[in-house]
Amino acid sequence: MRKMAFDFSKNDIFIDTDKKLNKKERDFLEVIRERYKGKNEKYIVFTEKELKSIVKDRGLIEDFLDKFSKRRIHLKLIEKDEEIFFSSFPIFDFYMRNREEYRLYISRSLKSLKESGIFDDIDLLLILLFKDKKSFQLYLAMIKNRNQGGFLISRDQLKELLGVGQENYERFYDFEKTILKPALEDINQLTKYNIDYKKIKNSDGFTSKIMEIEFVFSHKLSLILAEEIDRLLLPLRDRVDSISTVSKVIEEALLKEGVEFVRNNLYHLDKGISGSLDEAICLALKENQNMDHQEKYILVSKTVDIFSNRFIFESRLYKELLKCKFYYNYNFLKALRNMKVGETLEYKDERHKINILYLDKGRESTIEIYKTVEDATGEKK
């Protein structure tokens, strides 16, 4: 699908639902957001026990899902005060129940919008979890200025931004307590950013009036990202001219696409390329496209069996992995520990791809192990 040209630094976006979400719906949406990792997922799996913990009553699960599926999201994009795009769609199209397992099929519209590029920077499902529209307006202002790490805004402009009339909250203390702090708490709790502010007065006097507010924000993963960037750059550092430029490109790709995407695209960069790698790295990551020589995988081991418990399943998994010379690392173990019953785990590194599905109660589980063509055949592609 062709990328939509929409610059959030110059334009505005408005997102709303046809009715405010209640607590059950917010709890449910929060779990959906945690499990919906992007545009490639077709459905999300819930057990009956999980849904029951949200709905509180087994007999009302289907009623709850029916009502929730009718909730619509309204999206509007504004350019120079003119509406240039509008869409209305549900979060999921339909659901299926098989014994004690529910599958919720993600809305095709949501997937399509993800592919369009509109939500490279904006997490739509997160926005719906904000308790107030004012939180979203402040969040959008932060996104527009995130490359600068902050922005300065006058008191009157901030009121206008958050939809508060100038005649309201004459004392900044009241505005701060009732409007500003709840919005900041919303953003700090739900998003991947930490945001804070400083009050700037018109003079140094105790009774001086607050005229401007300076917002400062940082990514919660900044330190972790810095360590990961160092690890990724280490084998390529001698062939990079501008470490700062390339580090920024890698950071953006890590935030948007994840570690595996970056690692896979950097793995072969030094093969067949002479001289500096700066341009090749930017092409592979900044433009968000896979390298032409990205590895293809061959299935080398498949296990379909019934396991009486998870311990026996994982013992068999480790045995099959060792046969294929996969020495599981921290990232894989962490993903395995977080994998729930009925949830498919997909893991990739430079040489392996692993698909795992564990099912209990006499149902068949699956272990699929793939190797790259080069590793599986010992020959170059």
mmCIF file of C-alpha atoms in Angstrom:
data_model
loop_
_atom_site.group_PDB
_atom_site.id
_atom_site.type_symbol
_atom_site.label_atom_id
_atom_site.label_comp_id
_atom_site.label_asym_id
_atom_site.label_seq_id
_atom_site.Cartn_x
_atom_site.Cartn_y
_atom_site.Cartn_z
ATOM 1 C CA MET A 1 0.000 0.000 0.000
ATOM 2 C CA ARG A 2 1.318 3.472 -0.892
ATOM 3 C CA LYS A 3 2.562 5.494 2.057
ATOM 4 C CA MET A 4 0.392 8.484 2.911
ATOM 5 C CA ALA A 5 2.173 11.827 3.009
ATOM 6 C CA PHE A 6 1.215 13.368 6.340
ATOM 7 C CA ASP A 7 3.567 15.474 8.447
ATOM 8 C CA PHE A 8 2.558 15.503 12.124
ATOM 9 C CA SER A 9 4.886 18.434 12.762
ATOM 10 C CA LYS A 10 2.684 20.654 10.586
ATOM 11 C CA ASN A 11 -0.745 19.031 10.739
ATOM 12 C CA ASP A 12 -3.238 17.659 13.238
ATOM 13 C CA ILE A 13 -4.967 14.378 13.914
ATOM 14 C CA PHE A 14 -8.230 13.790 15.773
ATOM 15 C CA ILE A 15 -9.177 10.374 17.121
ATOM 16 C CA ASP A 16 -12.301 9.496 19.059
ATOM 17 C CA THR A 17 -14.750 6.694 19.753
ATOM 18 C CA ASP A 18 -18.507 6.859 19.313
ATOM 19 C CA LYS A 19 -18.855 6.436 23.085
ATOM 20 C CA LYS A 20 -16.456 6.754 26.011
ATOM 21 C CA LEU A 21 -14.955 3.403 27.021
ATOM 22 C CA ASN A 22 -15.968 2.023 30.409
ATOM 23 C CA LYS A 23 -13.493 0.356 32.782
ATOM 24 C CA LYS A 24 -14.061 -3.182 31.458
ATOM 25 C CA GLU A 25 -13.558 -2.014 27.903
ATOM 26 C CA ARG A 26 -10.423 -0.081 28.832
ATOM 27 C CA ASP A 27 -8.958 -3.138 30.600
ATOM 28 C CA PHE A 28 -9.794 -5.263 27.583
ATOM 29 C CA LEU A 29 -8.320 -2.751 25.131
ATOM 30 C CA GLU A 30 -5.132 -2.553 27.193
ATOM 31 C CA VAL A 31 -4.599 -6.305 26.830
ATOM 32 C CA ILE A 32 -5.357 -6.106 23.090
ATOM 33 C CA ARG A 33 -2.746 -3.371 22.705
ATOM 34 C CA GLU A 34 -0.127 -5.404 24.583
ATOM 35 C CA ARG A 35 -0.657 -8.380 22.272
ATOM 36 C CA TYR A 36 -1.133 -6.550 18.989
ATOM 37 C CA LYS A 37 2.459 -6.026 17.884
ATOM 38 C CA GLY A 38 1.844 -4.595 14.438
ATOM 39 C CA LYS A 39 0.383 -5.041 10.993
ATOM 40 C CA ASN A 40 1.276 -8.754 10.550
ATOM 41 C CA GLU A 41 -0.994 -10.234 13.210
ATOM 42 C CA LYS A 42 -4.300 -11.580 11.890
ATOM 43 C CA TYR A 43 -5.863 -12.350 15.251
ATOM 44 C CA ILE A 44 -5.287 -12.243 19.005
ATOM 45 C CA VAL A 45 -5.895 -15.272 21.216
ATOM 46 C CA PHE A 46 -7.682 -15.110 24.572
ATOM 47 C CA THR A 47 -8.514 -17.971 26.889
ATOM 48 C CA GLU A 48 -11.938 -18.129 28.464
ATOM 49 C CA LYS A 49 -10.278 -17.631 31.859
ATOM 50 C CA GLU A 50 -8.647 -14.393 30.713
ATOM 51 C CA LEU A 51 -11.885 -12.974 29.362
ATOM 52 C CA LYS A 52 -13.774 -14.076 32.430
ATOM 53 C CA SER A 53 -11.332 -12.143 34.633
ATOM 54 C CA ILE A 54 -12.251 -8.996 32.675
ATOM 55 C CA VAL A 55 -15.976 -9.553 32.190
ATOM 56 C CA LYS A 56 -16.408 -11.213 35.628
ATOM 57 C CA ASP A 57 -19.191 -13.471 34.358
ATOM 58 C CA ARG A 58 -18.810 -16.430 31.954
ATOM 59 C CA GLY A 59 -22.320 -16.026 30.589
ATOM 60 C CA LEU A 60 -21.660 -12.436 29.546
ATOM 61 C CA ILE A 61 -18.433 -12.958 27.559
ATOM 62 C CA GLU A 62 -20.159 -13.177 24.179
ATOM 63 C CA ASP A 63 -22.431 -10.252 25.028
ATOM 64 C CA PHE A 64 -19.397 -8.187 26.005
ATOM 65 C CA LEU A 65 -17.519 -9.073 22.785
ATOM 66 C CA ASP A 66 -20.592 -8.366 20.657
ATOM 67 C CA LYS A 67 -20.972 -4.895 22.141
ATOM 68 C CA PHE A 68 -17.268 -4.123 22.001
ATOM 69 C CA SER A 69 -17.052 -5.172 18.344
ATOM 70 C CA LYS A 70 -19.666 -2.536 17.503
ATOM 71 C CA ARG A 71 -17.600 0.260 19.028
ATOM 72 C CA ARG A 72 -16.157 2.389 16.250
ATOM 73 C CA ILE A 73 -13.026 4.515 16.057
ATOM 74 C CA HIS A 74 -13.273 7.799 14.180
ATOM 75 C CA LEU A 75 -10.064 9.170 12.673
ATOM 76 C CA LYS A 76 -9.727 12.597 11.070
ATOM 77 C CA LEU A 77 -6.628 14.254 9.596
ATOM 78 C CA ILE A 78 -6.480 18.052 9.249
ATOM 79 C CA GLU A 79 -4.188 20.045 6.992
ATOM 80 C CA LYS A 80 -4.315 23.859 7.116
ATOM 81 C CA ASP A 81 -7.718 23.759 8.825
ATOM 82 C CA GLU A 82 -9.111 21.503 6.080
ATOM 83 C CA GLU A 83 -10.209 17.902 6.619
ATOM 84 C CA ILE A 84 -8.175 15.804 4.173
ATOM 85 C CA PHE A 85 -8.871 12.296 5.491
ATOM 86 C CA PHE A 86 -11.585 10.549 7.500
ATOM 87 C CA SER A 87 -12.046 6.926 8.501
ATOM 88 C CA SER A 88 -14.426 5.036 10.786
ATOM 89 C CA PHE A 89 -13.794 1.414 11.761
ATOM 90 C CA PRO A 90 -13.994 -1.141 14.617
ATOM 91 C CA ILE A 91 -11.010 -2.472 16.560
ATOM 92 C CA PHE A 92 -11.720 -6.062 15.515
ATOM 93 C CA ASP A 93 -13.930 -7.399 12.740
ATOM 94 C CA PHE A 94 -15.208 -10.602 14.365
ATOM 95 C CA TYR A 95 -14.327 -13.312 16.861
ATOM 96 C CA MET A 96 -14.433 -17.115 16.988
ATOM 97 C CA ARG A 97 -14.624 -19.492 19.936
ATOM 98 C CA ASN A 98 -13.124 -22.984 19.875
ATOM 99 C CA ARG A 99 -13.731 -24.773 23.165
ATOM 100 C CA GLU A 100 -12.148 -22.458 25.761
ATOM 101 C CA GLU A 101 -10.181 -20.326 23.307
ATOM 102 C CA TYR A 102 -11.321 -17.093 21.663
ATOM 103 C CA ARG A 103 -9.743 -15.576 18.554
ATOM 104 C CA LEU A 104 -10.308 -11.890 17.875
ATOM 105 C CA TYR A 105 -9.562 -10.960 14.260
ATOM 106 C CA ILE A 106 -7.986 -7.510 14.070
ATOM 107 C CA SER A 107 -9.834 -4.952 11.968
ATOM 108 C CA ARG A 108 -8.672 -4.899 8.362
ATOM 109 C CA SER A 109 -8.976 -1.117 8.491
ATOM 110 C CA LEU A 110 -6.588 -0.911 11.447
ATOM 111 C CA LYS A 111 -4.071 -3.097 9.627
ATOM 112 C CA SER A 112 -4.476 -1.045 6.447
ATOM 113 C CA LEU A 113 -3.865 2.205 8.293
ATOM 114 C CA LYS A 114 -0.761 0.694 9.867
ATOM 115 C CA GLU A 115 0.552 -0.212 6.413
ATOM 116 C CA SER A 116 -0.247 3.278 5.109
ATOM 117 C CA GLY A 117 2.428 4.746 7.359
ATOM 118 C CA ILE A 118 0.127 7.101 9.274
ATOM 119 C CA PHE A 119 0.849 5.421 12.589
ATOM 120 C CA ASP A 120 4.614 5.089 12.378
ATOM 121 C CA ASP A 121 4.734 7.662 15.175
ATOM 122 C CA ILE A 122 1.223 7.486 16.640
ATOM 123 C CA ASP A 123 0.003 4.422 18.567
ATOM 124 C CA LEU A 124 -3.733 4.425 17.858
ATOM 125 C CA LEU A 125 -4.739 1.877 20.496
ATOM 126 C CA LEU A 126 -2.709 3.704 23.128
ATOM 127 C CA ILE A 127 -4.503 6.966 22.350
ATOM 128 C CA LEU A 128 -7.853 5.324 23.047
ATOM 129 C CA LEU A 129 -6.616 4.458 26.540
ATOM 130 C CA PHE A 130 -6.041 8.079 27.491
ATOM 131 C CA LYS A 131 -8.477 9.129 30.187
ATOM 132 C CA ASP A 132 -9.036 12.555 28.640
ATOM 133 C CA LYS A 133 -8.751 14.163 25.200
ATOM 134 C CA LYS A 134 -6.449 16.782 26.736
ATOM 135 C CA SER A 135 -3.857 14.052 27.286
ATOM 136 C CA PHE A 136 -3.869 13.277 23.577
ATOM 137 C CA GLN A 137 -3.487 16.930 22.554
ATOM 138 C CA LEU A 138 -0.444 17.295 24.798
ATOM 139 C CA TYR A 139 0.918 13.940 23.590
ATOM 140 C CA LEU A 140 0.550 15.029 19.945
ATOM 141 C CA ALA A 141 2.406 18.283 20.698
ATOM 142 C CA MET A 142 5.171 16.189 22.240
ATOM 143 C CA ILE A 143 5.363 13.915 19.167
ATOM 144 C CA LYS A 144 5.637 16.970 16.921
ATOM 145 C CA ASN A 145 8.646 18.215 18.906
ATOM 146 C CA ARG A 146 10.220 14.968 20.059
ATOM 147 C CA ASN A 147 13.348 15.391 17.912
ATOM 148 C CA GLN A 148 14.111 18.597 19.851
ATOM 149 C CA GLY A 149 13.539 16.903 23.208
ATOM 150 C CA GLY A 150 11.110 19.580 24.338
ATOM 151 C CA PHE A 151 9.225 22.755 23.480
ATOM 152 C CA LEU A 152 8.324 26.122 24.969
ATOM 153 C CA ILE A 153 4.730 27.359 24.958
ATOM 154 C CA SER A 154 2.978 30.363 26.452
ATOM 155 C CA ARG A 155 0.350 29.948 29.140
ATOM 156 C CA ASP A 156 -2.431 31.153 26.822
ATOM 157 C CA GLN A 157 -1.279 28.884 23.975
ATOM 158 C CA LEU A 158 -1.222 25.888 26.317
ATOM 159 C CA LYS A 159 -4.798 26.599 27.379
ATOM 160 C CA GLU A 160 -5.814 26.819 23.731
ATOM 161 C CA LEU A 161 -3.960 23.595 22.919
ATOM 162 C CA LEU A 162 -5.790 21.709 25.680
ATOM 163 C CA GLY A 163 -9.164 23.188 24.805
ATOM 164 C CA VAL A 164 -9.500 25.301 27.945
ATOM 165 C CA GLY A 165 -11.134 28.715 27.615
ATOM 166 C CA GLN A 166 -8.936 31.694 28.515
ATOM 167 C CA GLU A 167 -11.545 32.862 31.025
ATOM 168 C CA ASN A 168 -11.192 29.592 32.981
ATOM 169 C CA TYR A 169 -8.570 28.795 35.606
ATOM 170 C CA GLU A 170 -7.202 32.289 36.151
ATOM 171 C CA ARG A 171 -4.824 30.905 38.793
ATOM 172 C CA PHE A 172 -2.163 28.688 37.207
ATOM 173 C CA TYR A 173 -2.225 26.508 40.345
ATOM 174 C CA ASP A 174 -5.844 25.494 39.602
ATOM 175 C CA PHE A 175 -5.070 24.849 35.910
ATOM 176 C CA GLU A 176 -1.977 22.860 36.888
ATOM 177 C CA LYS A 177 -3.818 20.693 39.403
ATOM 178 C CA THR A 178 -7.020 20.083 37.414
ATOM 179 C CA ILE A 179 -5.806 19.953 33.791
ATOM 180 C CA LEU A 180 -2.055 19.789 33.320
ATOM 181 C CA LYS A 181 -0.916 17.238 35.918
ATOM 182 C CA PRO A 182 -3.596 14.625 35.074
ATOM 183 C CA ALA A 183 -2.629 14.870 31.385
ATOM 184 C CA LEU A 184 1.061 14.420 32.221
ATOM 185 C CA GLU A 185 0.264 11.471 34.481
ATOM 186 C CA ASP A 186 -1.697 9.888 31.625
ATOM 187 C CA ILE A 187 1.212 10.276 29.192
ATOM 188 C CA ASN A 188 3.901 9.124 31.649
ATOM 189 C CA GLN A 189 1.892 6.074 32.654
ATOM 190 C CA LEU A 190 0.791 4.879 29.215
ATOM 191 C CA THR A 191 3.399 5.970 26.679
ATOM 192 C CA LYS A 192 7.055 5.163 26.095
ATOM 193 C CA TYR A 193 8.005 8.736 27.037
ATOM 194 C CA ASN A 194 8.691 10.563 30.291
ATOM 195 C CA ILE A 195 7.524 14.191 30.181
ATOM 196 C CA ASP A 196 8.082 16.981 32.711
ATOM 197 C CA TYR A 197 7.795 20.767 32.694
ATOM 198 C CA LYS A 198 9.230 23.987 34.103
ATOM 199 C CA LYS A 199 7.264 27.158 34.903
ATOM 200 C CA ILE A 200 8.778 30.367 33.601
ATOM 201 C CA LYS A 201 7.753 33.641 35.282
ATOM 202 C CA ASN A 202 7.867 37.192 33.955
ATOM 203 C CA SER A 203 10.238 38.151 36.809
ATOM 204 C CA ASP A 204 11.958 36.671 39.857
ATOM 205 C CA GLY A 205 9.433 37.975 42.372
ATOM 206 C CA PHE A 206 7.431 35.595 44.579
ATOM 207 C CA THR A 207 4.132 36.869 43.200
ATOM 208 C CA SER A 208 5.350 37.037 39.595
ATOM 209 C CA LYS A 209 2.954 35.666 36.987
ATOM 210 C CA ILE A 210 3.739 32.432 35.147
ATOM 211 C CA MET A 211 3.980 33.334 31.458
ATOM 212 C CA GLU A 212 5.451 30.265 29.739
ATOM 213 C CA ILE A 213 5.810 26.518 30.297
ATOM 214 C CA GLU A 214 8.789 24.549 29.038
ATOM 215 C CA PHE A 215 8.136 20.847 28.437
ATOM 216 C CA VAL A 216 11.052 18.412 28.480
ATOM 217 C CA PHE A 217 10.743 14.737 27.569
ATOM 218 C CA SER A 218 12.867 11.675 26.955
ATOM 219 C CA HIS A 219 12.338 8.117 25.833
ATOM 220 C CA LYS A 220 12.060 5.619 28.691
ATOM 221 C CA LEU A 221 14.381 3.231 26.867
ATOM 222 C CA SER A 222 17.155 5.762 26.209
ATOM 223 C CA LEU A 223 19.820 3.974 28.270
ATOM 224 C CA ILE A 224 18.841 0.529 27.007
ATOM 225 C CA LEU A 225 18.792 1.822 23.424
ATOM 226 C CA ALA A 226 22.264 3.316 23.801
ATOM 227 C CA GLU A 227 23.656 -0.048 24.916
ATOM 228 C CA GLU A 228 21.893 -1.880 22.077
ATOM 229 C CA ILE A 229 23.155 0.634 19.492
ATOM 230 C CA ASP A 230 26.725 0.131 20.737
ATOM 231 C CA ARG A 231 26.358 -3.633 20.374
ATOM 232 C CA LEU A 232 24.940 -3.347 16.855
ATOM 233 C CA LEU A 233 27.598 -0.870 15.725
ATOM 234 C CA LEU A 234 30.587 -2.653 17.233
ATOM 235 C CA PRO A 235 31.382 -4.959 14.250
ATOM 236 C CA LEU A 236 30.752 -2.115 11.760
ATOM 237 C CA ARG A 237 32.320 0.824 13.613
ATOM 238 C CA ASP A 238 35.590 0.851 11.615
ATOM 239 C CA ARG A 239 33.631 1.359 8.390
ATOM 240 C CA VAL A 240 31.293 4.125 9.588
ATOM 241 C CA ASP A 241 32.251 7.760 8.919
ATOM 242 C CA SER A 242 29.592 9.502 11.040
ATOM 243 C CA ILE A 243 28.865 7.535 14.204
ATOM 244 C CA SER A 244 26.321 10.126 15.442
ATOM 245 C CA THR A 245 24.281 10.097 12.202
ATOM 246 C CA VAL A 246 24.240 6.312 11.905
ATOM 247 C CA SER A 247 23.428 5.916 15.620
ATOM 248 C CA LYS A 248 20.369 8.154 15.170
ATOM 249 C CA VAL A 249 19.185 6.094 12.197
ATOM 250 C CA ILE A 250 19.622 2.853 14.177
ATOM 251 C CA GLU A 251 17.782 4.343 17.168
ATOM 252 C CA GLU A 252 14.769 5.320 15.022
ATOM 253 C CA ALA A 253 14.678 1.851 13.444
ATOM 254 C CA LEU A 254 14.875 0.153 16.853
ATOM 255 C CA LEU A 255 11.914 2.168 18.119
ATOM 256 C CA LYS A 256 9.778 1.550 15.028
ATOM 257 C CA GLU A 257 10.741 -1.977 13.954
ATOM 258 C CA GLY A 258 12.472 -3.681 16.872
ATOM 259 C CA VAL A 259 15.832 -5.319 17.507
ATOM 260 C CA GLU A 260 15.431 -8.296 15.177
ATOM 261 C CA PHE A 261 14.639 -6.118 12.152
ATOM 262 C CA VAL A 262 17.737 -3.978 12.721
ATOM 263 C CA ARG A 263 19.995 -6.906 13.519
ATOM 264 C CA ASN A 264 18.929 -8.875 10.445
ATOM 265 C CA ASN A 265 19.371 -5.885 8.119
ATOM 266 C CA LEU A 266 22.814 -5.024 9.477
ATOM 267 C CA TYR A 267 24.098 -8.594 9.521
ATOM 268 C CA HIS A 268 25.127 -8.751 5.840
ATOM 269 C CA LEU A 269 26.005 -5.104 5.236
ATOM 270 C CA ASP A 270 29.762 -5.640 5.088
ATOM 271 C CA LYS A 271 29.428 -8.316 2.391
ATOM 272 C CA GLY A 272 29.861 -7.022 -1.161
ATOM 273 C CA ILE A 273 30.071 -3.341 -0.142
ATOM 274 C CA SER A 274 33.396 -1.503 -0.344
ATOM 275 C CA GLY A 275 34.232 1.650 1.546
ATOM 276 C CA SER A 276 31.954 3.453 4.003
ATOM 277 C CA LEU A 277 28.737 1.763 5.176
ATOM 278 C CA ASP A 278 26.916 4.982 6.177
ATOM 279 C CA GLU A 279 24.754 5.200 3.071
ATOM 280 C CA ALA A 280 23.950 1.473 3.067
ATOM 281 C CA ILE A 281 22.872 1.573 6.728
ATOM 282 C CA CYS A 282 20.608 4.566 6.099
ATOM 283 C CA LEU A 283 19.101 2.857 3.052
ATOM 284 C CA ALA A 284 18.456 -0.364 4.964
ATOM 285 C CA LEU A 285 16.993 1.193 8.108
ATOM 286 C CA LYS A 286 15.881 4.802 7.655
ATOM 287 C CA GLU A 287 13.757 4.000 4.612
ATOM 288 C CA ASN A 288 12.330 0.984 6.429
ATOM 289 C CA GLN A 289 13.013 -1.598 3.780
ATOM 290 C CA ASN A 290 14.564 -5.041 4.012
ATOM 291 C CA MET A 291 17.830 -5.729 2.257
ATOM 292 C CA ASP A 292 17.572 -7.609 -1.041
ATOM 293 C CA HIS A 293 19.849 -10.273 0.357
ATOM 294 C CA GLN A 294 17.773 -10.869 3.511
ATOM 295 C CA GLU A 295 17.945 -14.531 4.448
ATOM 296 C CA LYS A 296 15.337 -17.068 3.375
ATOM 297 C CA TYR A 297 14.625 -19.935 5.773
ATOM 298 C CA ILE A 298 14.247 -23.684 5.308
ATOM 299 C CA LEU A 299 12.256 -25.888 7.716
ATOM 300 C CA VAL A 300 14.713 -28.361 9.285
ATOM 301 C CA SER A 301 12.681 -29.725 12.196
ATOM 302 C CA LYS A 302 8.976 -30.021 12.930
ATOM 303 C CA THR A 303 7.349 -31.578 15.978
ATOM 304 C CA VAL A 304 3.599 -32.002 16.449
ATOM 305 C CA ASP A 305 2.684 -33.797 19.660
ATOM 306 C CA ILE A 306 0.528 -33.762 22.790
ATOM 307 C CA PHE A 307 2.328 -32.863 26.020
ATOM 308 C CA SER A 308 0.884 -33.484 29.463
ATOM 309 C CA ASN A 309 2.345 -30.260 30.882
ATOM 310 C CA ARG A 310 4.480 -27.294 29.919
ATOM 311 C CA PHE A 311 7.641 -28.606 31.590
ATOM 312 C CA ILE A 312 7.649 -31.681 29.327
ATOM 313 C CA PHE A 313 6.905 -29.468 26.299
ATOM 314 C CA GLU A 314 9.872 -27.187 27.042
ATOM 315 C CA SER A 315 12.175 -30.158 27.680
ATOM 316 C CA ARG A 316 11.322 -31.477 24.208
ATOM 317 C CA LEU A 317 11.772 -27.990 22.754
ATOM 318 C CA TYR A 318 15.297 -27.644 24.191
ATOM 319 C CA LYS A 319 16.192 -31.085 22.868
ATOM 320 C CA GLU A 320 15.073 -30.194 19.315
ATOM 321 C CA LEU A 321 16.836 -26.816 19.473
ATOM 322 C CA LEU A 322 20.141 -28.411 20.480
ATOM 323 C CA LYS A 323 19.834 -30.857 17.581
ATOM 324 C CA CYS A 324 19.619 -27.828 15.277
ATOM 325 C CA LYS A 325 22.579 -26.138 17.018
ATOM 326 C CA PHE A 326 20.484 -23.317 18.415
ATOM 327 C CA TYR A 327 21.915 -22.236 21.739
ATOM 328 C CA TYR A 328 19.082 -20.253 23.270
ATOM 329 C CA ASN A 329 19.922 -16.786 24.579
ATOM 330 C CA TYR A 330 18.367 -14.324 27.018
ATOM 331 C CA ASN A 331 16.005 -12.739 24.464
ATOM 332 C CA PHE A 332 14.637 -16.127 23.446
ATOM 333 C CA LEU A 333 14.247 -17.317 27.041
ATOM 334 C CA LYS A 334 12.447 -14.106 27.965
ATOM 335 C CA ALA A 335 10.037 -14.504 25.036
ATOM 336 C CA LEU A 336 9.462 -18.155 25.949
ATOM 337 C CA ARG A 337 8.692 -17.309 29.581
ATOM 338 C CA ASN A 338 6.163 -14.675 28.469
ATOM 339 C CA MET A 339 4.476 -17.004 25.976
ATOM 340 C CA LYS A 340 0.971 -17.943 27.084
ATOM 341 C CA VAL A 341 -1.037 -21.079 26.365
ATOM 342 C CA GLY A 342 -2.528 -20.819 22.870
ATOM 343 C CA GLU A 343 -0.208 -17.991 21.840
ATOM 344 C CA THR A 344 2.221 -18.503 18.946
ATOM 345 C CA LEU A 345 5.827 -17.489 19.610
ATOM 346 C CA GLU A 346 7.859 -16.394 16.577
ATOM 347 C CA TYR A 347 11.568 -15.804 17.132
ATOM 348 C CA LYS A 348 14.334 -15.038 14.634
ATOM 349 C CA ASP A 349 18.051 -14.420 14.763
ATOM 350 C CA GLU A 350 20.773 -14.351 12.106
ATOM 351 C CA ARG A 351 20.622 -18.116 11.455
ATOM 352 C CA HIS A 352 17.374 -19.501 12.871
ATOM 353 C CA LYS A 353 13.660 -18.918 12.869
ATOM 354 C CA ILE A 354 11.551 -20.662 15.512
ATOM 355 C CA ASN A 355 7.756 -20.956 15.605
ATOM 356 C CA ILE A 356 6.220 -22.465 18.752
ATOM 357 C CA LEU A 357 2.622 -23.104 19.771
ATOM 358 C CA TYR A 358 1.869 -24.737 23.126
ATOM 359 C CA LEU A 359 -1.640 -26.056 23.811
ATOM 360 C CA ASP A 360 -2.771 -27.908 26.931
ATOM 361 C CA LYS A 361 -5.729 -30.189 27.759
ATOM 362 C CA GLY A 362 -4.906 -32.895 25.237
ATOM 363 C CA ARG A 363 -4.447 -30.581 22.278
ATOM 364 C CA GLU A 364 -1.524 -30.840 19.855
ATOM 365 C CA SER A 365 1.406 -28.457 20.291
ATOM 366 C CA THR A 366 3.793 -27.491 17.492
ATOM 367 C CA ILE A 367 7.538 -26.824 17.318
ATOM 368 C CA GLU A 368 8.960 -25.603 13.984
ATOM 369 C CA ILE A 369 12.666 -24.809 13.571
ATOM 370 C CA TYR A 370 14.007 -23.162 10.428
ATOM 371 C CA LYS A 371 17.558 -22.414 9.308
ATOM 372 C CA THR A 372 18.796 -19.951 6.725
ATOM 373 C CA VAL A 373 19.487 -21.447 3.319
ATOM 374 C CA GLU A 374 23.191 -20.915 3.810
ATOM 375 C CA ASP A 375 23.299 -22.697 7.169
ATOM 376 C CA ALA A 376 20.898 -25.465 6.154
ATOM 377 C CA THR A 377 22.704 -26.399 2.929
ATOM 378 C CA GLY A 378 26.230 -25.193 3.577
ATOM 379 C CA GLU A 379 26.058 -23.367 0.247
ATOM 380 C CA LYS A 380 25.714 -19.749 -0.737
ATOM 381 C CA LYS A 381 22.354 -18.700 -2.087
#
